[in-house]
N, CA, C and O atoms as a DFTB+ gen file, in Angstrom:
712 C
 N C O
     1  1       1.133      -1.155       0.136
     2  2      -0.073       0.106       0.064
     3  2       1.103       1.644       0.156
     4  3       1.951       2.128       0.906
     5  1       0.508       1.883      -1.005
     6  2       1.560       3.552      -0.849
     7  2       0.681       4.404      -0.577
     8  3      -0.154       4.397      -1.481
     9  1       0.424       5.176       0.248
    10  2       0.067       6.886       1.236
    11  2       0.471       7.754       0.140
    12  3       1.560       7.564      -0.403
    13  1      -0.651       9.109      -0.404
    14  2      -0.065       9.445      -1.297
    15  2      -0.714      10.780      -0.922
    16  3      -1.740      10.554      -0.281
    17  1      -0.431      12.429      -1.131
    18  2      -1.383      13.446      -1.038
    19  2      -2.891      13.204      -1.154
    20  3      -3.704      13.639      -0.339
    21  1      -3.257      12.336      -2.439
    22  2      -4.848      12.714      -2.050
    23  2      -5.060      10.805      -2.067
    24  3      -5.783      10.151      -2.818
    25  1      -4.218      10.348      -1.049
    26  2      -5.443       9.171      -0.676
    27  2      -4.015       8.215      -0.177
    28  3      -2.847       8.461       0.124
    29  1      -4.963       6.905      -0.303
    30  2      -3.974       5.523      -0.172
    31  2      -3.445       4.479      -1.592
    32  3      -4.342       3.654      -1.765
    33  1      -2.884       4.375      -2.100
    34  2      -2.883       3.319      -4.013
    35  2      -2.090       1.896      -3.438
    36  3      -1.474       1.288      -2.562
    37  1      -2.548       1.953      -4.428
    38  2      -2.682      -0.252      -4.356
    39  2      -3.176      -0.938      -5.122
    40  3      -3.876      -0.389      -5.973
    41  1      -3.074      -1.953      -5.142
    42  2      -3.723      -3.339      -5.597
    43  2      -3.594      -3.260      -7.063
    44  3      -3.224      -2.200      -7.568
    45  1      -3.869      -4.295      -7.795
    46  2      -2.938      -4.644      -8.556
    47  2      -4.020      -3.707     -10.014
    48  3      -3.516      -3.546     -11.125
    49  1      -5.335      -3.259      -9.719
    50  2      -5.933      -2.665     -10.875
    51  2      -5.781      -0.424     -11.180
    52  3      -6.443       0.348     -11.873
    53  1      -4.299      -0.171     -10.011
    54  2      -3.581       0.984      -9.635
    55  2      -5.069       2.038      -8.955
    56  3      -5.095       3.217      -9.309
    57  1      -5.856       1.675      -8.305
    58  2      -7.076       1.963      -7.827
    59  2      -6.535       2.956      -6.701
    60  3      -5.347       2.923      -6.382
    61  1      -7.492       3.893      -6.072
    62  2      -6.563       4.600      -4.824
    63  2      -7.677       4.319      -3.987
    64  3      -8.668       3.608      -4.152
    65  1      -7.317       4.985      -3.122
    66  2      -8.576       5.309      -1.816
    67  2      -8.453       6.754      -2.000
    68  3      -7.474       7.052      -2.684
    69  1      -9.322       7.972      -1.495
    70  2      -9.474       8.471      -1.063
    71  2     -10.880       9.135      -0.189
    72  3     -11.537       8.258       0.372
    73  1     -11.196       9.999      -0.086
    74  2     -12.412      10.509       1.229
    75  2     -13.307      10.592      -0.006
    76  3     -12.978      10.873      -1.159
    77  1     -14.779      10.220       0.593
    78  2     -15.708      10.713      -0.317
    79  2     -15.606      11.580       0.095
    80  3     -16.249      12.542      -0.325
    81  1     -16.742      12.633      -1.940
    82  2     -16.924      13.785      -1.444
    83  2     -18.345      13.862      -2.519
    84  3     -18.692      13.050      -3.377
    85  1     -18.972      15.126      -2.111
    86  2     -20.075      14.973      -1.905
    87  2     -21.039      14.555      -3.929
    88  3     -22.153      14.360      -4.414
    89  1     -19.399      14.660      -4.387
    90  2     -20.499      14.418      -6.337
    91  2     -19.537      12.826      -6.173
    92  3     -19.026      12.239      -7.127
    93  1     -19.486      12.429      -4.892
    94  2     -19.883      10.882      -5.369
    95  2     -20.659       9.977      -4.234
    96  3     -20.335       8.920      -3.694
    97  1     -21.489      10.584      -4.131
    98  2     -22.200      10.306      -3.176
    99  2     -23.633       9.339      -3.362
   100  3     -24.259       8.596      -2.605
   101  1     -23.829       9.895      -5.190
   102  2     -24.745       8.523      -5.948
   103  2     -24.378       7.113      -5.436
   104  3     -24.976       6.165      -4.928
   105  1     -22.749       7.504      -5.913
   106  2     -22.195       6.387      -6.568
   107  2     -22.313       5.262      -5.788
   108  3     -22.745       4.164      -6.140
   109  1     -21.722       5.745      -4.220
   110  2     -21.461       5.067      -3.271
   111  2     -22.863       4.536      -2.942
   112  3     -22.872       3.334      -2.674
   113  1     -24.507       5.401      -2.888
   114  2     -25.556       5.016      -2.259
   115  2     -25.781       3.934      -3.376
   116  3     -26.391       2.951      -2.956
   117  1     -25.477       3.895      -4.521
   118  2     -25.868       2.896      -5.615
   119  2     -24.989       1.396      -5.126
   120  3     -25.551       0.336      -5.399
   121  1     -23.878       1.352      -4.544
   122  2     -23.312       0.286      -4.310
   123  2     -23.591      -0.378      -3.728
   124  3     -23.883      -1.569      -3.845
   125  1     -23.517       0.828      -2.367
   126  2     -24.461      -0.062      -1.072
   127  2     -25.905      -0.830      -1.497
   128  3     -26.141      -1.971      -1.098
   129  1     -26.534      -0.326      -2.069
   130  2     -28.136      -0.471      -2.253
   131  2     -27.677      -2.335      -3.312
   132  3     -28.133      -3.478      -3.341
   133  1     -26.398      -1.449      -4.066
   134  2     -26.438      -3.003      -5.034
   135  2     -26.448      -4.449      -4.503
   136  3     -26.980      -5.471      -4.935
   137  1     -25.277      -4.065      -2.850
   138  2     -25.104      -4.952      -2.318
   139  2     -25.858      -5.708      -1.417
   140  3     -25.844      -6.926      -1.239
   141  1     -26.590      -4.746      -0.813
   142  2     -27.682      -5.011      -0.208
   143  2     -28.648      -6.225      -1.146
   144  3     -28.849      -7.392      -0.809
   145  1     -29.064      -5.642      -2.195
   146  2     -30.126      -6.474      -2.594
   147  2     -29.510      -7.272      -3.326
   148  3     -30.452      -7.532      -4.075
   149  1     -28.291      -8.154      -3.896
   150  2     -27.527      -8.652      -4.379
   151  2     -26.948     -10.007      -3.405
   152  3     -26.843     -11.205      -3.669
   153  1     -26.611      -9.138      -2.068
   154  2     -25.433     -10.366      -1.392
   155  2     -26.368     -10.410      -0.285
   156  3     -25.911     -11.089       0.634
   157  1     -27.749      -9.829       0.004
   158  2     -28.762     -10.097       1.245
   159  2     -29.686     -10.482       0.977
   160  3     -30.326     -10.679       2.010
   161  1     -30.471     -10.866      -0.250
   162  2     -31.367     -11.533      -0.341
   163  2     -31.775     -12.918       0.220
   164  3     -30.980     -13.688      -0.319
   165  1     -32.407     -13.474       0.835
   166  2     -33.316     -14.851       1.320
   167  2     -33.351     -14.463       2.403
   168  3     -34.459     -14.618       2.917
   169  1     -32.027     -13.640       3.527
   170  2     -31.995     -13.620       4.578
   171  2     -32.120     -12.245       5.898
   172  3     -31.791     -12.075       7.071
   173  1     -32.800     -11.509       4.811
   174  2     -32.635      -9.845       5.697
   175  2     -33.594      -9.958       5.126
   176  3     -33.746     -10.500       4.032
   177  1     -35.165      -8.949       6.472
   178  2     -35.817      -8.408       5.999
   179  2     -36.338      -7.548       4.444
   180  3     -36.028      -6.432       4.027
   181  1     -37.344      -8.737       3.792
   182  2     -37.095      -8.226       2.840
   183  2     -37.807      -6.439       2.240
   184  3     -37.373      -5.760       1.310
   185  1     -38.560      -6.236       2.840
   186  2     -39.005      -5.226       3.524
   187  2     -37.493      -4.000       2.854
   188  3     -37.722      -2.987       2.193
   189  1     -36.674      -4.271       3.086
   190  2     -34.535      -3.636       3.618
   191  2     -34.722      -3.957       1.827
   192  3     -34.261      -3.002       1.202
   193  1     -35.051      -4.608       1.279
   194  2     -34.306      -4.610      -0.317
   195  2     -35.412      -4.833      -1.012
   196  3     -35.518      -5.899      -1.617
   197  1     -36.628      -3.696      -1.063
   198  2     -37.434      -3.457      -1.635
   199  2     -36.657      -1.668      -2.883
   200  3     -35.529      -1.264      -3.164
   201  1     -37.910      -1.260      -3.169
   202  2     -37.723       0.069      -4.034
   203  2     -37.434       1.247      -2.835
   204  3     -36.429       1.941      -2.679
   205  1     -38.844       1.201      -1.957
   206  2     -38.937       1.313      -1.348
   207  2     -37.941       1.974       0.297
   208  3     -37.790       3.012       0.942
   209  1     -37.507       0.550       0.294
   210  2     -36.491       0.379       1.143
   211  2     -35.188       0.764       0.321
   212  3     -34.570       1.582       1.002
   213  1     -34.674       0.563      -0.597
   214  2     -33.751       1.729      -1.013
   215  2     -33.462       2.684      -0.992
   216  3     -32.383       3.103      -0.573
   217  1     -34.337       3.296      -1.435
   218  2     -34.811       5.008      -1.180
   219  2     -34.807       5.020       0.178
   220  3     -33.689       5.366       0.559
   221  1     -35.390       4.847       0.895
   222  2     -35.231       5.586       2.117
   223  2     -33.540       5.027       2.770
   224  3     -32.819       5.981       3.062
   225  1     -32.994       3.810       2.969
   226  2     -31.399       3.662       2.756
   227  2     -30.114       4.903       2.274
   228  3     -29.114       5.402       2.790
   229  1     -31.073       5.028       0.626
   230  2     -30.561       6.618       0.409
   231  2     -30.465       7.335       1.373
   232  3     -29.653       7.232       2.293
   233  1     -31.549       8.361       1.183
   234  2     -31.606       9.204       1.876
   235  2     -32.010       9.009       3.436
   236  3     -32.864       9.657       4.041
   237  1     -31.161       7.916       3.968
   238  2     -30.026       7.890       5.200
   239  2     -29.002       8.199       5.052
   240  3     -28.349       9.164       5.450
   241  1     -28.723       7.085       4.244
   242  2     -26.753       7.924       3.975
   243  2     -26.619       9.163       3.093
   244  3     -25.883      10.100       3.401
   245  1     -27.420       9.128       1.894
   246  2     -27.053      10.643       2.210
   247  2     -27.478      11.943       3.208
   248  3     -27.010      13.063       3.002
   249  1     -28.196      11.729       4.050
   250  2     -28.147      12.470       5.779
   251  2     -26.758      12.179       6.338
   252  3     -26.358      12.900       7.252
   253  1     -26.028      11.252       5.906
   254  2     -25.338      10.610       7.346
   255  2     -23.943      11.404       6.373
   256  3     -23.165      12.032       7.090
   257  1     -23.761      11.403       5.536
   258  2     -22.772      12.198       4.555
   259  2     -23.128      13.218       4.680
   260  3     -22.119      13.917       4.767
   261  1     -24.436      14.123       4.789
   262  2     -23.868      15.172       5.177
   263  2     -23.538      16.130       5.906
   264  3     -23.346      17.342       5.809
   265  1     -23.486      14.609       7.347
   266  2     -23.552      15.409       9.000
   267  2     -21.742      15.193       9.276
   268  3     -20.927      15.730      10.026
   269  1     -21.671      14.041       8.155
   270  2     -20.224      13.647       8.553
   271  2     -20.049      12.683       9.517
   272  3     -18.930      12.184       9.638
   273  1     -21.328      12.189      10.513
   274  2     -20.998      11.537      11.549
   275  2     -20.166      10.568      11.061
   276  3     -19.443      10.583      12.057
   277  1     -19.723       9.844      10.455
   278  2     -18.881       9.149      10.202
   279  2     -17.535       9.291       9.238
   280  3     -17.829       9.776       8.145
   281  1     -16.110       8.974       9.394
   282  2     -15.647       8.834       7.846
   283  2     -16.270       8.149       7.047
   284  3     -17.030       7.207       7.268
   285  1     -15.703       8.992       5.315
   286  2     -16.253       8.103       4.669
   287  2     -14.619       7.793       3.450
   288  3     -13.747       8.603       3.134
   289  1     -14.727       6.803       3.183
   290  2     -13.262       6.727       2.299
   291  2     -14.339       5.726       1.249
   292  3     -15.232       4.964       1.619
   293  1     -13.727       6.156      -0.656
   294  2     -14.431       5.523      -1.465
   295  2     -12.638       4.927      -2.022
   296  3     -11.503       5.368      -1.849
   297  1     -13.272       3.637      -2.790
   298  2     -12.467       3.356      -3.462
   299  2     -12.534       3.100      -5.216
   300  3     -13.424       2.563      -5.875
   301  1     -11.300       3.677      -5.639
   302  2     -11.498       4.428      -7.254
   303  2     -10.883       3.838      -7.991
   304  3      -9.787       3.684      -7.454
   305  1     -10.886       3.301      -9.099
   306  2     -10.695       2.867      -9.671
   307  2     -11.025       2.653     -12.055
   308  3     -11.983       3.231     -12.568
   309  1     -10.596       2.281     -12.434
   310  2     -10.430       2.910     -13.922
   311  2     -11.214       3.799     -13.568
   312  3     -12.329       3.585     -14.044
   313  1     -11.159       4.929     -12.802
   314  2     -11.571       6.242     -13.200
   315  2     -13.190       6.222     -12.255
   316  3     -13.911       7.219     -12.224
   317  1     -13.407       5.418     -11.818
   318  2     -15.098       5.464     -11.012
   319  2     -14.822       4.860      -9.714
   320  3     -13.960       4.016      -9.470
   321  1     -15.725       5.436      -8.844
   322  2     -16.417       4.699      -7.323
   323  2     -16.428       3.697      -8.073
   324  3     -16.750       3.761      -9.260
   325  1     -15.966       2.301      -7.287
   326  2     -15.847       0.695      -7.161
   327  2     -16.107       0.775      -5.808
   328  3     -17.177       0.184      -5.946
   329  1     -16.056       1.048      -4.286
   330  2     -16.216       0.912      -2.901
   331  2     -16.525       1.977      -2.387
   332  3     -16.607       3.068      -2.952
   333  1     -16.763       1.669      -1.015
   334  2     -17.474       2.494       0.434
   335  2     -16.910       1.724       1.124
   336  3     -16.843       0.519       0.883
   337  1     -16.308       2.405       2.299
   338  2     -15.639       2.639       3.554
   339  2     -16.447       3.564       4.330
   340  3     -16.582       4.680       3.827
   341  1     -17.227       3.263       5.866
   342  2     -17.292       4.192       6.928
   343  2     -16.884       3.623       8.000
   344  3     -17.241       2.565       8.519
   345  1     -15.675       4.817       8.478
   346  2     -15.730       4.184      10.100
   347  2     -15.655       5.423      10.833
   348  3     -15.711       6.579      10.413
   349  1     -15.493       4.883      12.242
   350  2     -15.844       5.804      13.443
   351  2     -16.027       5.104      14.404
   352  3     -16.027       3.875      14.475
   353  1     -16.270       6.235      15.556
   354  2     -16.312       5.580      16.994
   355  2     -17.375       4.417      16.880
   356  3     -17.941       4.340      15.790
   357  1     -17.809       3.285      18.080
   358  2     -18.358       2.527      17.569
   359  2     -19.217       2.865      18.945
   360  3     -18.782       3.466      19.927
   361  1     -20.812       2.217      18.727
   362  2     -22.044       2.208      19.155
   363  2     -22.569       1.560      20.384
   364  3     -23.321       1.790      21.331
   365  1     -21.548       0.335      19.741
   366  2     -21.617      -0.964      21.011
   367  2     -21.316      -0.786      22.558
   368  3     -20.180      -1.168      22.840
   369  1     -21.833      -0.444      23.314
   370  2     -21.137       0.324      25.010
   371  2     -20.680      -1.021      25.474
   372  3     -20.730      -1.232      26.686
   373  1     -20.187      -2.074      24.584
   374  2     -19.561      -2.713      25.744
   375  2     -18.489      -3.308      24.844
   376  3     -18.532      -4.458      24.409
   377  1     -17.421      -2.332      24.577
   378  2     -16.590      -1.762      23.503
   379  2     -16.025      -0.521      23.468
   380  3     -15.097      -0.027      22.827
   381  1     -16.660      -0.191      24.158
   382  2     -16.542       1.383      24.555
   383  2     -14.409       2.066      23.549
   384  3     -13.404       1.390      23.767
   385  1     -14.366       3.048      22.859
   386  2     -13.166       3.220      22.379
   387  2     -13.074       2.055      21.490
   388  3     -12.145       1.627      22.175
   389  1     -13.175       1.318      20.748
   390  2     -13.002       0.736      20.601
   391  2     -13.336       1.391      18.824
   392  3     -13.993       2.431      18.791
   393  1     -12.971       0.894      17.693
   394  2     -13.023       1.961      16.449
   395  2     -13.767       0.577      15.711
   396  3     -13.538      -0.632      15.745
   397  1     -14.968       1.612      14.905
   398  2     -15.937       0.260      13.787
   399  2     -15.533       0.975      13.099
   400  3     -15.058       2.107      13.193
   401  1     -15.828      -0.093      11.900
   402  2     -15.979      -0.156      10.436
   403  2     -17.222      -0.504       9.838
   404  3     -17.433      -1.526       9.186
   405  1     -18.456       0.876      10.228
   406  2     -19.385       0.478       9.785
   407  2     -20.217       0.368       8.500
   408  3     -21.447       0.400       8.462
   409  1     -19.416       0.237       7.486
   410  2     -19.471       0.541       6.232
   411  2     -18.252      -0.263       5.363
   412  3     -17.212       0.355       5.131
   413  1     -18.427      -1.774       4.852
   414  2     -17.322      -1.619       3.333
   415  2     -17.885      -2.694       1.856
   416  3     -17.786      -3.899       1.627
   417  1     -18.209      -2.066       1.445
   418  2     -19.047      -2.102       0.449
   419  2     -18.376      -1.952      -1.436
   420  3     -18.242      -1.025      -2.235
   421  1     -18.068      -3.690      -1.444
   422  2     -17.691      -3.269      -2.832
   423  2     -18.119      -3.124      -4.516
   424  3     -17.282      -3.838      -5.068
   425  1     -18.993      -2.560      -5.561
   426  2     -19.091      -2.976      -6.944
   427  2     -18.820      -4.771      -7.191
   428  3     -17.801      -5.313      -6.764
   429  1     -19.948      -5.555      -7.966
   430  2     -19.095      -6.818      -8.550
   431  2     -17.738      -6.198      -8.873
   432  3     -16.782      -6.759      -8.338
   433  1     -17.400      -4.840      -9.871
   434  2     -16.018      -6.286     -10.288
   435  2     -15.630      -5.713     -10.147
   436  3     -15.072      -5.046     -11.018
   437  1     -15.584      -5.431      -8.661
   438  2     -13.962      -4.892      -7.762
   439  2     -13.577      -5.715      -7.025
   440  3     -12.508      -5.469      -6.468
   441  1     -14.365      -7.211      -6.664
   442  2     -14.177      -8.311      -5.926
   443  2     -13.178      -8.916      -6.069
   444  3     -12.775      -9.098      -7.218
   445  1     -12.462      -9.416      -4.978
   446  2     -11.719     -10.755      -5.791
   447  2     -10.845      -9.883      -6.034
   448  3      -9.759     -10.392      -6.311
   449  1     -10.861      -8.759      -6.046
   450  2      -9.433      -8.097      -6.638
   451  2      -7.677      -7.324      -5.728
   452  3      -6.588      -6.886      -6.098
   453  1      -8.441      -7.585      -4.383
   454  2      -7.375      -6.992      -3.582
   455  2      -8.537      -5.704      -2.959
   456  3      -8.479      -5.705      -1.730
   457  1      -9.683      -4.494      -3.567
   458  2     -10.158      -3.786      -2.942
   459  2     -10.937      -4.639      -1.524
   460  3     -11.016      -4.193      -0.379
   461  1     -11.099      -5.059      -1.684
   462  2     -11.393      -5.083       0.277
   463  2     -10.579      -5.591       0.975
   464  3     -11.023      -5.832       2.098
   465  1      -9.427      -5.909       0.799
   466  2      -8.483      -6.013       1.772
   467  2      -7.521      -4.668       1.431
   468  3      -6.532      -4.742       2.159
   469  1      -7.484      -3.899       0.885
   470  2      -6.590      -2.526       1.030
   471  2      -7.847      -1.125       2.203
   472  3      -7.481      -0.362       3.097
   473  1      -9.326      -1.357       1.601
   474  2      -9.935      -0.725       2.155
   475  2      -9.597      -1.156       4.084
   476  3      -9.099      -0.425       4.940
   477  1     -10.011      -2.324       4.185
   478  2      -9.876      -2.930       5.519
   479  2      -8.522      -2.605       6.098
   480  3      -8.744      -2.095       7.196
   481  1      -7.110      -2.664       5.858
   482  2      -6.022      -2.444       6.154
   483  2      -5.956      -0.692       5.564
   484  3      -4.869      -0.162       5.333
   485  1      -6.899      -0.164       5.435
   486  2      -7.011       1.289       5.938
   487  2      -7.682       1.705       6.469
   488  3      -7.882       2.865       6.108
   489  1      -8.529       1.254       7.631
   490  2      -9.408       1.306       8.570
   491  2      -8.868       1.238       9.496
   492  3      -9.013       2.114      10.348
   493  1      -7.846      -0.071       9.734
   494  2      -6.986      -0.857      10.683
   495  2      -5.683       0.860      10.357
   496  3      -5.200       1.341      11.382
   497  1      -5.483       1.214       9.633
   498  2      -4.185       2.316       9.857
   499  2      -4.818       3.207      10.460
   500  3      -4.184       3.547      11.459
   501  1      -6.144       3.977      10.300
   502  2      -6.950       4.621      10.990
   503  2      -7.075       4.699      12.160
   504  3      -6.570       5.451      12.994
   505  1      -8.106       3.508      12.252
   506  2      -7.248       3.043      13.657
   507  2      -6.685       3.228      14.045
   508  3      -7.093       4.164      14.734
   509  1      -5.123       2.951      14.406
   510  2      -4.049       3.475      14.766
   511  2      -3.582       4.888      14.756
   512  3      -3.168       5.729      15.552
   513  1      -3.700       4.830      14.180
   514  2      -3.578       6.505      13.831
   515  2      -4.642       7.687      15.110
   516  3      -4.543       8.840      15.529
   517  1      -5.548       6.563      15.291
   518  2      -6.413       7.683      15.959
   519  2      -6.239       6.661      17.466
   520  3      -7.232       6.574      18.189
   521  1      -5.296       6.120      17.760
   522  2      -4.594       5.344      19.161
   523  2      -5.082       4.346      19.500
   524  3      -4.876       3.953      20.649
   525  1      -6.099       3.413      18.383
   526  2      -7.087       2.822      18.980
   527  2      -6.792       1.517      19.061
   528  3      -6.193       1.305      18.006
   529  1      -6.849       0.375      19.741
   530  2      -6.107      -0.935      20.055
   531  2      -7.339      -1.827      19.493
   532  3      -6.875      -2.964      19.570
   533  1      -8.492      -1.930      19.034
   534  2      -9.295      -2.422      18.413
   535  2     -10.583      -1.909      17.325
   536  3     -11.326      -0.929      17.267
   537  1     -10.419      -2.922      16.675
   538  2     -11.519      -2.908      14.976
   539  2     -12.196      -3.835      15.404
   540  3     -11.916      -4.860      16.026
   541  1     -13.745      -3.112      14.768
   542  2     -14.522      -4.186      15.272
   543  2     -15.868      -3.915      13.868
   544  3     -16.368      -2.831      13.569
   545  1     -16.140      -5.146      13.294
   546  2     -17.458      -4.862      11.774
   547  2     -18.048      -5.665      12.748
   548  3     -17.585      -6.217      13.746
   549  1     -19.679      -5.599      12.033
   550  2     -20.189      -5.891      11.652
   551  2     -21.150      -6.772      10.682
   552  3     -21.840      -6.215       9.828
   553  1     -21.153      -8.179      10.865
   554  2     -21.755      -8.531       9.500
   555  2     -23.197      -9.505       9.423
   556  3     -23.729      -9.802      10.493
   557  1     -23.672      -9.883       8.404
   558  2     -24.899     -10.846       9.025
   559  2     -24.063     -12.246       8.912
   560  3     -23.097     -12.514       8.198
   561  1     -24.805     -13.087       9.910
   562  2     -24.419     -14.170       9.551
   563  2     -24.586     -15.118       8.463
   564  3     -23.902     -16.110       8.209
   565  1     -25.339     -14.775       8.019
   566  2     -25.599     -15.610       6.639
   567  2     -24.720     -15.321       5.715
   568  3     -24.508     -16.007       4.714
   569  1     -24.108     -14.175       6.042
   570  2     -23.550     -13.638       4.247
   571  2     -21.827     -14.042       4.711
   572  3     -20.887     -13.399       5.178
   573  1     -22.072     -15.575       4.251
   574  2     -20.637     -16.648       4.172
   575  2     -19.820     -15.650       3.707
   576  3     -19.365     -14.995       4.645
   577  1     -19.505     -15.327       2.779
   578  2     -18.582     -14.057       1.711
   579  2     -17.791     -13.946       3.043
   580  3     -16.842     -14.524       3.571
   581  1     -18.868     -12.646       3.409
   582  2     -18.197     -11.865       4.259
   583  2     -17.377     -12.780       5.517
   584  3     -16.161     -12.954       5.588
   585  1     -18.314     -13.241       6.366
   586  2     -17.479     -13.545       6.807
   587  2     -15.796     -14.325       7.197
   588  3     -14.948     -14.072       8.053
   589  1     -15.856     -14.987       6.479
   590  2     -14.700     -15.406       5.488
   591  2     -13.417     -14.893       4.919
   592  3     -12.244     -15.241       4.785
   593  1     -14.648     -13.352       4.501
   594  2     -13.004     -12.419       4.148
   595  2     -12.246     -11.693       5.806
   596  3     -11.161     -11.207       6.126
   597  1     -13.574     -11.996       6.503
   598  2     -12.804     -10.876       7.997
   599  2     -11.980     -11.786       8.824
   600  3     -10.939     -11.224       9.161
   601  1     -12.101     -13.173       9.331
   602  2     -11.417     -14.141       9.308
   603  2     -10.433     -14.304       8.270
   604  3      -9.393     -14.584       8.866
   605  1     -10.330     -14.291       7.699
   606  2      -8.913     -14.472       6.225
   607  2      -8.033     -13.446       6.505
   608  3      -6.840     -13.743       6.557
   609  1      -8.579     -11.562       6.819
   610  2      -7.756     -10.517       7.478
   611  2      -8.209     -10.756       9.477
   612  3      -8.949     -10.091      10.202
   613  1      -7.754     -11.413       9.628
   614  2      -7.389     -11.575      10.936
   615  2      -9.063     -11.545      12.758
   616  3      -9.154     -11.758      13.967
   617  1     -10.057     -11.041      11.320
   618  2     -10.814     -10.288      13.151
   619  2     -11.554     -12.130      13.753
   620  3     -11.722     -13.131      13.058
   621  1     -11.746     -11.991      14.786
   622  2     -12.235     -13.265      14.875
   623  2     -13.693     -12.786      15.374
   624  3     -13.687     -11.619      15.767
   625  1     -15.225     -13.588      15.456
   626  2     -16.186     -13.712      15.810
   627  2     -15.908     -13.777      17.348
   628  3     -15.197     -14.648      17.850
   629  1     -16.440     -12.921      17.956
   630  2     -16.619     -12.308      19.351
   631  2     -17.835     -12.215      19.753
   632  3     -17.950     -13.223      20.451
   633  1     -18.990     -11.580      19.781
   634  2     -20.395     -11.462      19.515
   635  2     -20.844     -12.121      18.768
   636  3     -20.141     -12.330      17.780
   637  1     -22.754     -13.057      18.835
   638  2     -23.779     -13.042      17.942
   639  2     -25.275     -13.350      17.996
   640  3     -25.815     -14.408      18.319
   641  1     -25.810     -12.233      17.622
   642  2     -27.253     -11.785      17.989
   643  2     -28.481     -11.352      17.514
   644  3     -28.454     -10.274      16.919
   645  1     -29.292     -11.776      17.594
   646  2     -30.501     -11.561      16.819
   647  2     -31.197      -9.948      16.302
   648  3     -32.278      -9.466      16.640
   649  1     -30.337      -9.475      15.550
   650  2     -30.743      -8.025      15.652
   651  2     -32.035      -7.739      15.202
   652  3     -31.801      -6.624      14.735
   653  1     -33.308      -7.934      14.983
   654  2     -34.048      -7.980      15.426
   655  2     -34.651      -7.133      13.842
   656  3     -34.309      -7.323      12.675
   657  1     -35.848      -5.993      14.557
   658  2     -36.184      -4.726      13.392
   659  2     -35.302      -3.973      13.472
   660  3     -34.422      -4.004      14.333
   661  1     -35.411      -3.183      12.582
   662  2     -35.344      -3.609      10.904
   663  2     -35.309      -4.847      10.095
   664  3     -36.096      -5.415       9.338
   665  1     -33.471      -5.171      10.762
   666  2     -33.568      -6.173       9.697
   667  2     -33.790      -7.823      10.348
   668  3     -32.783      -8.370      10.799
   669  1     -34.768      -8.377      10.371
   670  2     -34.970      -9.553      10.783
   671  2     -33.837     -10.310      10.332
   672  3     -34.098     -11.118       9.441
   673  1     -32.832     -10.263      10.658
   674  2     -31.674     -11.104      10.688
   675  2     -30.674     -11.463      12.113
   676  3     -30.491     -10.781      13.121
   677  1     -30.127     -12.827      11.726
   678  2     -28.884     -12.777      12.911
   679  2     -27.532     -11.836      12.355
   680  3     -26.950     -12.071      11.296
   681  1     -27.328     -11.208      12.894
   682  2     -25.583     -10.820      13.194
   683  2     -24.453     -11.367      13.462
   684  3     -24.350     -12.541      13.816
   685  1     -23.612     -10.673      13.339
   686  2     -22.160     -11.706      13.904
   687  2     -21.240     -10.078      14.146
   688  3     -21.582      -9.103      13.475
   689  1     -20.376     -10.004      14.908
   690  2     -19.880      -8.759      14.948
   691  2     -18.499      -9.822      15.065
   692  3     -18.491     -11.041      15.238
   693  1     -17.344      -8.857      14.901
   694  2     -15.452      -9.501      14.548
   695  2     -14.859      -8.268      14.912
   696  3     -15.272      -7.134      14.668
   697  1     -13.785      -8.640      15.560
   698  2     -12.987      -7.763      16.666
   699  2     -11.132      -8.249      16.097
   700  3     -10.693      -9.253      16.659
   701  1     -10.981      -8.138      15.933
   702  2      -9.525      -7.533      15.647
   703  2      -8.554      -6.624      16.747
   704  3      -8.820      -5.423      16.721
   705  1      -7.619      -6.972      17.574
   706  2      -6.632      -6.536      18.501
   707  2      -5.287      -5.700      17.404
   708  3      -4.300      -6.373      17.105
   709  1      -5.402      -4.361      16.942
   710  2      -4.396      -4.040      16.229
   711  2      -3.229      -3.411      17.050
   712  3      -2.196      -3.056      16.482
């Protein structure tokens, strides 16, 4: 990984990680909603995958981006946004001071090419820069690809629970000491 003034560069396709700007909000939201529809079908509340659910999520994400509640980064390759990373303080009361990866989503054409690992490493670097000793991320238990990905990168499951409304799905929290 190479850190430059404009972001983090690396990976086989010459992509880079940079902060999300307002001009990229639509592309980032499209990636998130596309992942929800393609990856979570069959085990997450179907209402969240519907057109209305995606519109509500788009509105919520745009509000979060505008308010800068979290730090938002994008993976950019071939001149377009292909991934989104959202990080910040955790809301989990049993892990005060942990750095949470709130979102890590990739467009289908960016998966399996190293961009996810670079985004994860970027989140861990940010955590270290802020003096944090642990990072965590939640995933849906049935999203086996995500579970394998996090385990491959040194994360361990430390908590599982039924998430209830609006998700109506099982969640797993992963933790990594850095």
